[in-house]
């Protein structure tokens, strides 16, 4: 069983409009609602790949109840969300059908009390028993300590559970120092962490800060990985047009599933890149086009990288 942690769960609402224009009224052609937050998106992809997944984090209010109702309808995903007094946030994605671009609006999330945070940490430690891997994903809701992920990484390591960290800013900086097995920043998050805009040098620097492996998402250029075993770049055969929301979460699911299956790094990166690209073809985050995914598994190019000087 794989565990995903989403401290700032959400109800993801996607609107599709013919053309998004500032200062204009728009007629929405389609509305979809899904349980969301990065770790929830990861869990849905993992379940679609055939893994049993448990989702934990916080849930509260009317929006939280909708998230749990919709989560209950996802085969292979178990709900271990911890109740709080505040209301779960909503995220709004507006997809421009003409350009394919997506505009994202993210609410901050509920304020978590010290007692609620303590209750979560106890529940998290209990859930680690029998887990093959854990992903810690996304932003921190108000009230959660900035070093929260560092503590959760240490708890997982003490339990002997491999841990992947996917966050940004100061939570990432502190989390890396706790030595997660994998971190998966995008190019901007990696540059913010290391101060370097040269990806290969930056991934090496991030490893020196404590991460066992660094897998950087480079958008249409695929993934760049620096690990104990070597350095690889994985690229899709061609850029894909569509909705990029959730592509990074699909890459996390690919890495985590391959980690749980003990696959070598080139196979992990092939799966993660193919899933990420196939998610661009799906209408909402947490889903992927299976036909595109299976085709790309044979077409993703994985090459070894030479170390930066």
PDB file of C-alpha atoms in Angstrom:
ATOM      1  CA  UNK A   1       0.000   0.000   0.000  1.00  0.00           C
ATOM      2  CA  UNK A   2       1.181   3.529  -0.841  1.00  0.00           C
ATOM      3  CA  UNK A   3       0.360   6.558   1.328  1.00  0.00           C
ATOM      4  CA  UNK A   4      -0.062  10.082  -0.024  1.00  0.00           C
ATOM      5  CA  UNK A   5      -0.196  13.132   2.235  1.00  0.00           C
ATOM      6  CA  UNK A   6      -2.062  16.282   1.176  1.00  0.00           C
ATOM      7  CA  UNK A   7      -2.080  18.710   4.088  1.00  0.00           C
ATOM      8  CA  UNK A   8      -3.963  21.288   1.989  1.00  0.00           C
ATOM      9  CA  UNK A   9      -6.639  19.173   0.293  1.00  0.00           C
ATOM     10  CA  UNK A  10      -9.042  20.898  -2.090  1.00  0.00           C
ATOM     11  CA  UNK A  11     -12.123  20.608  -4.195  1.00  0.00           C
ATOM     12  CA  UNK A  12     -10.795  21.110  -7.719  1.00  0.00           C
ATOM     13  CA  UNK A  13     -13.295  22.896  -9.958  1.00  0.00           C
ATOM     14  CA  UNK A  14     -12.509  23.145 -13.678  1.00  0.00           C
ATOM     15  CA  UNK A  15     -14.341  25.541 -15.996  1.00  0.00           C
ATOM     16  CA  UNK A  16     -13.968  25.342 -19.776  1.00  0.00           C
ATOM     17  CA  UNK A  17     -14.628  28.505 -21.800  1.00  0.00           C
ATOM     18  CA  UNK A  18     -14.326  29.163 -25.520  1.00  0.00           C
ATOM     19  CA  UNK A  19     -11.831  32.005 -25.021  1.00  0.00           C
ATOM     20  CA  UNK A  20     -10.701  33.589 -21.726  1.00  0.00           C
ATOM     21  CA  UNK A  21     -10.601  37.401 -21.909  1.00  0.00           C
ATOM     22  CA  UNK A  22      -9.877  39.857 -19.079  1.00  0.00           C
ATOM     23  CA  UNK A  23     -12.706  42.178 -17.993  1.00  0.00           C
ATOM     24  CA  UNK A  24     -15.305  40.099 -19.889  1.00  0.00           C
ATOM     25  CA  UNK A  25     -18.257  37.890 -19.022  1.00  0.00           C
ATOM     26  CA  UNK A  26     -17.862  34.253 -20.075  1.00  0.00           C
ATOM     27  CA  UNK A  27     -20.243  31.427 -20.805  1.00  0.00           C
ATOM     28  CA  UNK A  28     -18.890  28.191 -19.308  1.00  0.00           C
ATOM     29  CA  UNK A  29     -19.251  25.201 -21.634  1.00  0.00           C
ATOM     30  CA  UNK A  30     -18.346  22.514 -19.072  1.00  0.00           C
ATOM     31  CA  UNK A  31     -17.824  22.234 -15.299  1.00  0.00           C
ATOM     32  CA  UNK A  32     -16.098  19.362 -13.495  1.00  0.00           C
ATOM     33  CA  UNK A  33     -15.474  18.837  -9.770  1.00  0.00           C
ATOM     34  CA  UNK A  34     -12.862  16.451  -8.373  1.00  0.00           C
ATOM     35  CA  UNK A  35     -11.250  15.829  -4.973  1.00  0.00           C
ATOM     36  CA  UNK A  36      -7.932  17.592  -5.259  1.00  0.00           C
ATOM     37  CA  UNK A  37      -4.673  18.773  -3.852  1.00  0.00           C
ATOM     38  CA  UNK A  38      -1.382  17.394  -5.144  1.00  0.00           C
ATOM     39  CA  UNK A  39      -1.334  14.191  -3.114  1.00  0.00           C
ATOM     40  CA  UNK A  40      -4.947  13.387  -3.986  1.00  0.00           C
ATOM     41  CA  UNK A  41      -4.122  13.771  -7.687  1.00  0.00           C
ATOM     42  CA  UNK A  42      -1.124  11.470  -7.162  1.00  0.00           C
ATOM     43  CA  UNK A  43      -3.347   8.917  -5.440  1.00  0.00           C
ATOM     44  CA  UNK A  44      -5.865   8.822  -8.306  1.00  0.00           C
ATOM     45  CA  UNK A  45      -3.094   8.166 -10.838  1.00  0.00           C
ATOM     46  CA  UNK A  46      -1.566   5.478  -8.606  1.00  0.00           C
ATOM     47  CA  UNK A  47      -4.949   3.775  -8.268  1.00  0.00           C
ATOM     48  CA  UNK A  48      -5.409   3.846 -12.050  1.00  0.00           C
ATOM     49  CA  UNK A  49      -2.038   2.093 -12.322  1.00  0.00           C
ATOM     50  CA  UNK A  50      -3.349  -0.688 -10.063  1.00  0.00           C
ATOM     51  CA  UNK A  51      -1.862   0.300  -6.700  1.00  0.00           C
ATOM     52  CA  UNK A  52      -3.776   0.396  -3.418  1.00  0.00           C
ATOM     53  CA  UNK A  53      -3.499   3.923  -2.029  1.00  0.00           C
ATOM     54  CA  UNK A  54      -4.462   5.650   1.197  1.00  0.00           C
ATOM     55  CA  UNK A  55      -4.973   9.418   1.237  1.00  0.00           C
ATOM     56  CA  UNK A  56      -4.441  11.467   4.367  1.00  0.00           C
ATOM     57  CA  UNK A  57      -4.346  15.164   5.201  1.00  0.00           C
ATOM     58  CA  UNK A  58      -7.023  17.530   6.500  1.00  0.00           C
ATOM     59  CA  UNK A  59     -10.697  17.874   5.646  1.00  0.00           C
ATOM     60  CA  UNK A  60     -13.367  20.210   6.990  1.00  0.00           C
ATOM     61  CA  UNK A  61     -16.661  21.988   6.350  1.00  0.00           C
ATOM     62  CA  UNK A  62     -19.135  21.505   3.514  1.00  0.00           C
ATOM     63  CA  UNK A  63     -16.386  21.510   0.882  1.00  0.00           C
ATOM     64  CA  UNK A  64     -14.519  18.820   2.810  1.00  0.00           C
ATOM     65  CA  UNK A  65     -17.633  16.637   2.868  1.00  0.00           C
ATOM     66  CA  UNK A  66     -17.936  16.940  -0.914  1.00  0.00           C
ATOM     67  CA  UNK A  67     -14.253  15.985  -1.275  1.00  0.00           C
ATOM     68  CA  UNK A  68     -14.786  12.868   0.848  1.00  0.00           C
ATOM     69  CA  UNK A  69     -17.972  11.886  -0.999  1.00  0.00           C
ATOM     70  CA  UNK A  70     -16.187  12.114  -4.334  1.00  0.00           C
ATOM     71  CA  UNK A  71     -13.085  10.384  -2.991  1.00  0.00           C
ATOM     72  CA  UNK A  72     -15.235   7.434  -1.876  1.00  0.00           C
ATOM     73  CA  UNK A  73     -16.186   6.892  -5.528  1.00  0.00           C
ATOM     74  CA  UNK A  74     -12.556   6.442  -6.659  1.00  0.00           C
ATOM     75  CA  UNK A  75     -11.706   2.710  -6.865  1.00  0.00           C
ATOM     76  CA  UNK A  76      -8.514   1.721  -5.057  1.00  0.00           C
ATOM     77  CA  UNK A  77      -8.280   4.872  -2.910  1.00  0.00           C
ATOM     78  CA  UNK A  78      -8.914   4.734   0.853  1.00  0.00           C
ATOM     79  CA  UNK A  79      -9.830   7.868   2.821  1.00  0.00           C
ATOM     80  CA  UNK A  80      -7.830   8.516   6.019  1.00  0.00           C
ATOM     81  CA  UNK A  81      -8.333  12.301   6.087  1.00  0.00           C
ATOM     82  CA  UNK A  82      -8.242  13.966   9.509  1.00  0.00           C
ATOM     83  CA  UNK A  83     -11.199  16.274  10.367  1.00  0.00           C
ATOM     84  CA  UNK A  84     -10.617  19.931  11.262  1.00  0.00           C
ATOM     85  CA  UNK A  85     -12.905  22.792  12.248  1.00  0.00           C
ATOM     86  CA  UNK A  86     -12.069  24.976   9.241  1.00  0.00           C
ATOM     87  CA  UNK A  87     -13.351  24.549   5.677  1.00  0.00           C
ATOM     88  CA  UNK A  88     -11.412  22.724   2.965  1.00  0.00           C
ATOM     89  CA  UNK A  89     -10.321  25.086   0.204  1.00  0.00           C
ATOM     90  CA  UNK A  90     -11.394  25.201  -3.440  1.00  0.00           C
ATOM     91  CA  UNK A  91      -9.167  25.591  -6.478  1.00  0.00           C
ATOM     92  CA  UNK A  92     -10.529  26.990  -9.712  1.00  0.00           C
ATOM     93  CA  UNK A  93      -8.985  26.143 -13.094  1.00  0.00           C
ATOM     94  CA  UNK A  94     -10.269  27.997 -16.164  1.00  0.00           C
ATOM     95  CA  UNK A  95      -9.351  26.292 -19.426  1.00  0.00           C
ATOM     96  CA  UNK A  96      -9.270  28.446 -22.582  1.00  0.00           C
ATOM     97  CA  UNK A  97     -10.428  26.061 -25.326  1.00  0.00           C
ATOM     98  CA  UNK A  98      -9.025  28.296 -28.060  1.00  0.00           C
ATOM     99  CA  UNK A  99      -5.423  28.453 -26.786  1.00  0.00           C
ATOM    100  CA  UNK A 100      -5.367  25.428 -24.501  1.00  0.00           C
ATOM    101  CA  UNK A 101      -3.997  27.610 -21.680  1.00  0.00           C
ATOM    102  CA  UNK A 102      -5.175  27.189 -18.089  1.00  0.00           C
ATOM    103  CA  UNK A 103      -5.614  29.937 -15.471  1.00  0.00           C
ATOM    104  CA  UNK A 104      -5.472  28.698 -11.869  1.00  0.00           C
ATOM    105  CA  UNK A 105      -6.965  30.293  -8.735  1.00  0.00           C
ATOM    106  CA  UNK A 106      -6.017  28.635  -5.411  1.00  0.00           C
ATOM    107  CA  UNK A 107      -7.624  29.430  -2.056  1.00  0.00           C
ATOM    108  CA  UNK A 108      -5.309  29.372   1.016  1.00  0.00           C
ATOM    109  CA  UNK A 109      -7.011  26.573   2.978  1.00  0.00           C
ATOM    110  CA  UNK A 110      -8.284  26.320   6.581  1.00  0.00           C
ATOM    111  CA  UNK A 111      -6.283  27.472   9.589  1.00  0.00           C
ATOM    112  CA  UNK A 112      -5.033  24.413  11.458  1.00  0.00           C
ATOM    113  CA  UNK A 113      -4.907  24.549  15.269  1.00  0.00           C
ATOM    114  CA  UNK A 114      -2.012  23.088  17.298  1.00  0.00           C
ATOM    115  CA  UNK A 115      -4.329  20.324  18.562  1.00  0.00           C
ATOM    116  CA  UNK A 116      -5.369  19.437  14.997  1.00  0.00           C
ATOM    117  CA  UNK A 117      -1.744  19.334  13.869  1.00  0.00           C
ATOM    118  CA  UNK A 118      -0.843  17.049  16.802  1.00  0.00           C
ATOM    119  CA  UNK A 119      -3.773  14.748  15.941  1.00  0.00           C
ATOM    120  CA  UNK A 120      -2.602  14.526  12.345  1.00  0.00           C
ATOM    121  CA  UNK A 121       0.975  13.633  13.312  1.00  0.00           C
ATOM    122  CA  UNK A 122      -0.315  10.783  15.489  1.00  0.00           C
ATOM    123  CA  UNK A 123      -2.572   9.485  12.692  1.00  0.00           C
ATOM    124  CA  UNK A 124       0.272   9.745  10.164  1.00  0.00           C
ATOM    125  CA  UNK A 125       2.651   7.706  12.315  1.00  0.00           C
ATOM    126  CA  UNK A 126       0.004   4.980  12.660  1.00  0.00           C
ATOM    127  CA  UNK A 127      -0.643   4.911   8.889  1.00  0.00           C
ATOM    128  CA  UNK A 128       3.030   4.276   8.102  1.00  0.00           C
ATOM    129  CA  UNK A 129       2.772   0.689   9.353  1.00  0.00           C
ATOM    130  CA  UNK A 130       2.722  -1.629   6.331  1.00  0.00           C
ATOM    131  CA  UNK A 131       3.281   1.187   3.802  1.00  0.00           C
ATOM    132  CA  UNK A 132       5.689   0.588   0.876  1.00  0.00           C
ATOM    133  CA  UNK A 133       6.237   4.309   0.110  1.00  0.00           C
ATOM    134  CA  UNK A 134       4.862   7.730   1.070  1.00  0.00           C
ATOM    135  CA  UNK A 135       4.513  10.994  -0.855  1.00  0.00           C
ATOM    136  CA  UNK A 136       4.362  14.350   0.956  1.00  0.00           C
ATOM    137  CA  UNK A 137       2.780  16.809  -1.449  1.00  0.00           C
ATOM    138  CA  UNK A 138       1.781  20.412  -1.860  1.00  0.00           C
ATOM    139  CA  UNK A 139       1.422  23.591   0.146  1.00  0.00           C
ATOM    140  CA  UNK A 140       0.944  23.960   3.889  1.00  0.00           C
ATOM    141  CA  UNK A 141      -2.379  25.330   5.139  1.00  0.00           C
ATOM    142  CA  UNK A 142      -2.249  28.270   7.572  1.00  0.00           C
ATOM    143  CA  UNK A 143      -1.274  27.243  11.088  1.00  0.00           C
ATOM    144  CA  UNK A 144       0.910  24.291  10.115  1.00  0.00           C
ATOM    145  CA  UNK A 145       4.591  24.852  11.066  1.00  0.00           C
ATOM    146  CA  UNK A 146       6.885  25.694   8.163  1.00  0.00           C
ATOM    147  CA  UNK A 147       9.096  22.753   9.160  1.00  0.00           C
ATOM    148  CA  UNK A 148       6.178  20.318   9.040  1.00  0.00           C
ATOM    149  CA  UNK A 149       7.459  18.290   6.112  1.00  0.00           C
ATOM    150  CA  UNK A 150      10.892  17.917   7.699  1.00  0.00           C
ATOM    151  CA  UNK A 151       9.237  16.294  10.705  1.00  0.00           C
ATOM    152  CA  UNK A 152       7.085  14.024   8.532  1.00  0.00           C
ATOM    153  CA  UNK A 153      10.157  12.967   6.511  1.00  0.00           C
ATOM    154  CA  UNK A 154      11.984  12.030   9.721  1.00  0.00           C
ATOM    155  CA  UNK A 155       8.988  10.041  10.965  1.00  0.00           C
ATOM    156  CA  UNK A 156       8.834   8.081   7.693  1.00  0.00           C
ATOM    157  CA  UNK A 157      12.572   7.414   7.752  1.00  0.00           C
ATOM    158  CA  UNK A 158      12.368   6.186  11.354  1.00  0.00           C
ATOM    159  CA  UNK A 159       9.644   3.759  10.216  1.00  0.00           C
ATOM    160  CA  UNK A 160      11.812   2.535   7.325  1.00  0.00           C
ATOM    161  CA  UNK A 161       9.415   3.896   4.678  1.00  0.00           C
ATOM    162  CA  UNK A 162      10.845   5.534   1.505  1.00  0.00           C
ATOM    163  CA  UNK A 163       9.561   9.094   1.196  1.00  0.00           C
ATOM    164  CA  UNK A 164       9.124  11.467  -1.754  1.00  0.00           C
ATOM    165  CA  UNK A 165       8.747  15.187  -1.060  1.00  0.00           C
ATOM    166  CA  UNK A 166       7.013  17.505  -3.542  1.00  0.00           C
ATOM    167  CA  UNK A 167       6.626  21.024  -2.202  1.00  0.00           C
ATOM    168  CA  UNK A 168       8.283  24.436  -2.600  1.00  0.00           C
ATOM    169  CA  UNK A 169       9.805  27.414  -0.823  1.00  0.00           C
ATOM    170  CA  UNK A 170      10.845  27.226   2.811  1.00  0.00           C
ATOM    171  CA  UNK A 171       8.952  23.936   3.470  1.00  0.00           C
ATOM    172  CA  UNK A 172      11.077  22.358   0.716  1.00  0.00           C
ATOM    173  CA  UNK A 173      14.302  23.907   2.022  1.00  0.00           C
ATOM    174  CA  UNK A 174      13.700  22.537   5.510  1.00  0.00           C
ATOM    175  CA  UNK A 175      12.329  19.245   4.222  1.00  0.00           C
ATOM    176  CA  UNK A 176      15.433  18.528   2.120  1.00  0.00           C
ATOM    177  CA  UNK A 177      17.620  18.796   5.225  1.00  0.00           C
ATOM    178  CA  UNK A 178      15.654  15.872   6.741  1.00  0.00           C
ATOM    179  CA  UNK A 179      16.968  13.652   3.893  1.00  0.00           C
ATOM    180  CA  UNK A 180      13.932  12.489   1.894  1.00  0.00           C
ATOM    181  CA  UNK A 181      14.641   9.700  -0.587  1.00  0.00           C
ATOM    182  CA  UNK A 182      13.396  11.792  -3.543  1.00  0.00           C
ATOM    183  CA  UNK A 183      12.397  15.407  -4.103  1.00  0.00           C
ATOM    184  CA  UNK A 184      10.581  16.503  -7.261  1.00  0.00           C
ATOM    185  CA  UNK A 185      10.784  20.267  -7.780  1.00  0.00           C
ATOM    186  CA  UNK A 186       9.966  22.053 -11.013  1.00  0.00           C
ATOM    187  CA  UNK A 187      12.576  24.328 -12.599  1.00  0.00           C
ATOM    188  CA  UNK A 188      11.472  27.440 -10.678  1.00  0.00           C
ATOM    189  CA  UNK A 189      11.317  25.612  -7.329  1.00  0.00           C
ATOM    190  CA  UNK A 190      14.745  24.105  -7.927  1.00  0.00           C
ATOM    191  CA  UNK A 191      16.243  27.509  -8.754  1.00  0.00           C
ATOM    192  CA  UNK A 192      14.666  29.021  -5.644  1.00  0.00           C
ATOM    193  CA  UNK A 193      16.093  26.210  -3.503  1.00  0.00           C
ATOM    194  CA  UNK A 194      19.646  26.332  -4.878  1.00  0.00           C
ATOM    195  CA  UNK A 195      20.060  29.784  -6.436  1.00  0.00           C
ATOM    196  CA  UNK A 196      21.160  28.160  -9.715  1.00  0.00           C
ATOM    197  CA  UNK A 197      19.238  28.331 -13.007  1.00  0.00           C
ATOM    198  CA  UNK A 198      21.402  25.646 -14.627  1.00  0.00           C
ATOM    199  CA  UNK A 199      19.329  22.484 -14.019  1.00  0.00           C
ATOM    200  CA  UNK A 200      22.091  19.886 -13.860  1.00  0.00           C
ATOM    201  CA  UNK A 201      24.197  21.930 -11.459  1.00  0.00           C
ATOM    202  CA  UNK A 202      21.075  22.757  -9.414  1.00  0.00           C
ATOM    203  CA  UNK A 203      20.026  19.109  -9.033  1.00  0.00           C
ATOM    204  CA  UNK A 204      23.536  18.241  -7.837  1.00  0.00           C
ATOM    205  CA  UNK A 205      23.396  21.096  -5.308  1.00  0.00           C
ATOM    206  CA  UNK A 206      19.978  19.940  -4.057  1.00  0.00           C
ATOM    207  CA  UNK A 207      21.376  16.447  -3.511  1.00  0.00           C
ATOM    208  CA  UNK A 208      24.208  17.855  -1.444  1.00  0.00           C
ATOM    209  CA  UNK A 209      21.606  19.573   0.744  1.00  0.00           C
ATOM    210  CA  UNK A 210      20.251  16.173   1.797  1.00  0.00           C
ATOM    211  CA  UNK A 211      17.985  14.622  -0.848  1.00  0.00           C
ATOM    212  CA  UNK A 212      18.761  11.046  -1.830  1.00  0.00           C
ATOM    213  CA  UNK A 213      17.676  11.819  -5.392  1.00  0.00           C
ATOM    214  CA  UNK A 214      16.465  14.949  -7.175  1.00  0.00           C
ATOM    215  CA  UNK A 215      14.052  14.683 -10.093  1.00  0.00           C
ATOM    216  CA  UNK A 216      13.365  18.066 -11.675  1.00  0.00           C
ATOM    217  CA  UNK A 217      10.340  18.694 -13.898  1.00  0.00           C
ATOM    218  CA  UNK A 218      11.418  20.771 -16.894  1.00  0.00           C
ATOM    219  CA  UNK A 219       8.013  21.174 -18.548  1.00  0.00           C
ATOM    220  CA  UNK A 220       7.971  20.066 -22.188  1.00  0.00           C
ATOM    221  CA  UNK A 221      11.682  19.145 -21.860  1.00  0.00           C
ATOM    222  CA  UNK A 222      10.789  16.244 -19.558  1.00  0.00           C
ATOM    223  CA  UNK A 223      12.625  15.215 -16.386  1.00  0.00           C
ATOM    224  CA  UNK A 224      16.204  15.561 -15.165  1.00  0.00           C
ATOM    225  CA  UNK A 225      17.331  13.213 -12.371  1.00  0.00           C
ATOM    226  CA  UNK A 226      20.434  13.275 -10.198  1.00  0.00           C
ATOM    227  CA  UNK A 227      20.693  10.141  -8.023  1.00  0.00           C
ATOM    228  CA  UNK A 228      23.242   8.001  -6.212  1.00  0.00           C
ATOM    229  CA  UNK A 229      23.318   5.700  -9.239  1.00  0.00           C
ATOM    230  CA  UNK A 230      23.856   8.402 -11.857  1.00  0.00           C
ATOM    231  CA  UNK A 231      22.236  11.264 -13.772  1.00  0.00           C
ATOM    232  CA  UNK A 232      19.596  10.905 -16.464  1.00  0.00           C
ATOM    233  CA  UNK A 233      17.422  13.072 -18.671  1.00  0.00           C
ATOM    234  CA  UNK A 234      14.054  11.733 -19.867  1.00  0.00           C
ATOM    235  CA  UNK A 235      12.242  13.521 -22.684  1.00  0.00           C
ATOM    236  CA  UNK A 236       8.952  12.850 -24.493  1.00  0.00           C
ATOM    237  CA  UNK A 237       9.118  12.517 -28.307  1.00  0.00           C
ATOM    238  CA  UNK A 238       7.354  15.857 -28.868  1.00  0.00           C
ATOM    239  CA  UNK A 239       5.653  18.615 -26.854  1.00  0.00           C
ATOM    240  CA  UNK A 240       1.955  17.889 -26.246  1.00  0.00           C
ATOM    241  CA  UNK A 241      -0.772  20.522 -26.255  1.00  0.00           C
ATOM    242  CA  UNK A 242      -3.492  20.395 -23.650  1.00  0.00           C
ATOM    243  CA  UNK A 243      -4.123  21.079 -19.961  1.00  0.00           C
ATOM    244  CA  UNK A 244      -0.831  20.838 -17.998  1.00  0.00           C
ATOM    245  CA  UNK A 245      -2.601  20.964 -14.610  1.00  0.00           C
ATOM    246  CA  UNK A 246      -1.637  17.845 -12.674  1.00  0.00           C
ATOM    247  CA  UNK A 247       1.216  16.817 -14.996  1.00  0.00           C
ATOM    248  CA  UNK A 248       3.725  17.163 -12.163  1.00  0.00           C
ATOM    249  CA  UNK A 249       1.487  15.121  -9.864  1.00  0.00           C
ATOM    250  CA  UNK A 250       1.334  12.360 -12.479  1.00  0.00           C
ATOM    251  CA  UNK A 251       5.140  12.370 -12.616  1.00  0.00           C
ATOM    252  CA  UNK A 252       5.201  11.922  -8.826  1.00  0.00           C
ATOM    253  CA  UNK A 253       2.812   8.979  -9.160  1.00  0.00           C
ATOM    254  CA  UNK A 254       5.081   7.419 -11.775  1.00  0.00           C
ATOM    255  CA  UNK A 255       8.168   7.831  -9.601  1.00  0.00           C
ATOM    256  CA  UNK A 256       6.408   6.571  -6.478  1.00  0.00           C
ATOM    257  CA  UNK A 257       4.873   3.513  -8.141  1.00  0.00           C
ATOM    258  CA  UNK A 258       8.217   2.575  -9.702  1.00  0.00           C
ATOM    259  CA  UNK A 259       9.939   3.106  -6.339  1.00  0.00           C
ATOM    260  CA  UNK A 260       7.452   0.763  -4.669  1.00  0.00           C
ATOM    261  CA  UNK A 261       8.073  -1.794  -7.443  1.00  0.00           C
ATOM    262  CA  UNK A 262      11.886  -1.464  -7.079  1.00  0.00           C
ATOM    263  CA  UNK A 263      12.387  -0.528 -10.744  1.00  0.00           C
ATOM    264  CA  UNK A 264      15.747   0.913 -11.910  1.00  0.00           C
ATOM    265  CA  UNK A 265      16.025   4.655 -12.449  1.00  0.00           C
ATOM    266  CA  UNK A 266      15.705   4.684 -16.255  1.00  0.00           C
ATOM    267  CA  UNK A 267      12.404   2.772 -15.973  1.00  0.00           C
ATOM    268  CA  UNK A 268      11.169   5.096 -13.213  1.00  0.00           C
ATOM    269  CA  UNK A 269      11.869   8.130 -15.371  1.00  0.00           C
ATOM    270  CA  UNK A 270      10.279   6.583 -18.457  1.00  0.00           C
ATOM    271  CA  UNK A 271       7.074   5.895 -16.527  1.00  0.00           C
ATOM    272  CA  UNK A 272       7.010   9.309 -14.871  1.00  0.00           C
ATOM    273  CA  UNK A 273       7.594  11.162 -18.155  1.00  0.00           C
ATOM    274  CA  UNK A 274       4.996   9.134 -20.050  1.00  0.00           C
ATOM    275  CA  UNK A 275       2.399   9.678 -17.315  1.00  0.00           C
ATOM    276  CA  UNK A 276       3.126  13.388 -17.112  1.00  0.00           C
ATOM    277  CA  UNK A 277       2.712  13.825 -20.867  1.00  0.00           C
ATOM    278  CA  UNK A 278      -0.427  11.660 -20.947  1.00  0.00           C
ATOM    279  CA  UNK A 279      -1.968  13.846 -18.231  1.00  0.00           C
ATOM    280  CA  UNK A 280      -1.728  16.876 -20.542  1.00  0.00           C
ATOM    281  CA  UNK A 281      -4.201  15.046 -22.807  1.00  0.00           C
ATOM    282  CA  UNK A 282      -6.695  14.452 -19.959  1.00  0.00           C
ATOM    283  CA  UNK A 283      -9.438  17.000 -19.164  1.00  0.00           C
ATOM    284  CA  UNK A 284      -8.658  17.336 -15.421  1.00  0.00           C
ATOM    285  CA  UNK A 285      -5.823  16.781 -12.943  1.00  0.00           C
ATOM    286  CA  UNK A 286      -5.490  13.283 -11.522  1.00  0.00           C
ATOM    287  CA  UNK A 287      -6.385  11.563 -14.796  1.00  0.00           C
ATOM    288  CA  UNK A 288      -4.332  10.495 -17.814  1.00  0.00           C
ATOM    289  CA  UNK A 289      -4.964   9.283 -21.335  1.00  0.00           C
ATOM    290  CA  UNK A 290      -4.089   5.574 -21.121  1.00  0.00           C
ATOM    291  CA  UNK A 291      -3.592   5.176 -24.861  1.00  0.00           C
ATOM    292  CA  UNK A 292      -1.126   8.070 -24.979  1.00  0.00           C
ATOM    293  CA  UNK A 293       0.609   6.732 -21.863  1.00  0.00           C
ATOM    294  CA  UNK A 294       1.105   3.241 -23.272  1.00  0.00           C
ATOM    295  CA  UNK A 295       2.356   4.623 -26.573  1.00  0.00           C
ATOM    296  CA  UNK A 296       4.830   6.948 -24.869  1.00  0.00           C
ATOM    297  CA  UNK A 297       6.280   4.153 -22.722  1.00  0.00           C
ATOM    298  CA  UNK A 298       8.046   2.962 -25.880  1.00  0.00           C
ATOM    299  CA  UNK A 299       8.979   6.431 -27.156  1.00  0.00           C
ATOM    300  CA  UNK A 300      10.357   8.334 -24.148  1.00  0.00           C
ATOM    301  CA  UNK A 301      14.107   8.845 -24.562  1.00  0.00           C
ATOM    302  CA  UNK A 302      16.253   8.355 -21.441  1.00  0.00           C
ATOM    303  CA  UNK A 303      19.901   9.354 -21.710  1.00  0.00           C
ATOM    304  CA  UNK A 304      22.750   9.585 -19.196  1.00  0.00           C
ATOM    305  CA  UNK A 305      23.973  13.073 -18.344  1.00  0.00           C
ATOM    306  CA  UNK A 306      27.555  14.179 -17.917  1.00  0.00           C
ATOM    307  CA  UNK A 307      28.305  15.811 -14.576  1.00  0.00           C
ATOM    308  CA  UNK A 308      28.452  19.610 -14.453  1.00  0.00           C
ATOM    309  CA  UNK A 309      31.883  21.014 -13.794  1.00  0.00           C
TER     310      UNK A 309
END
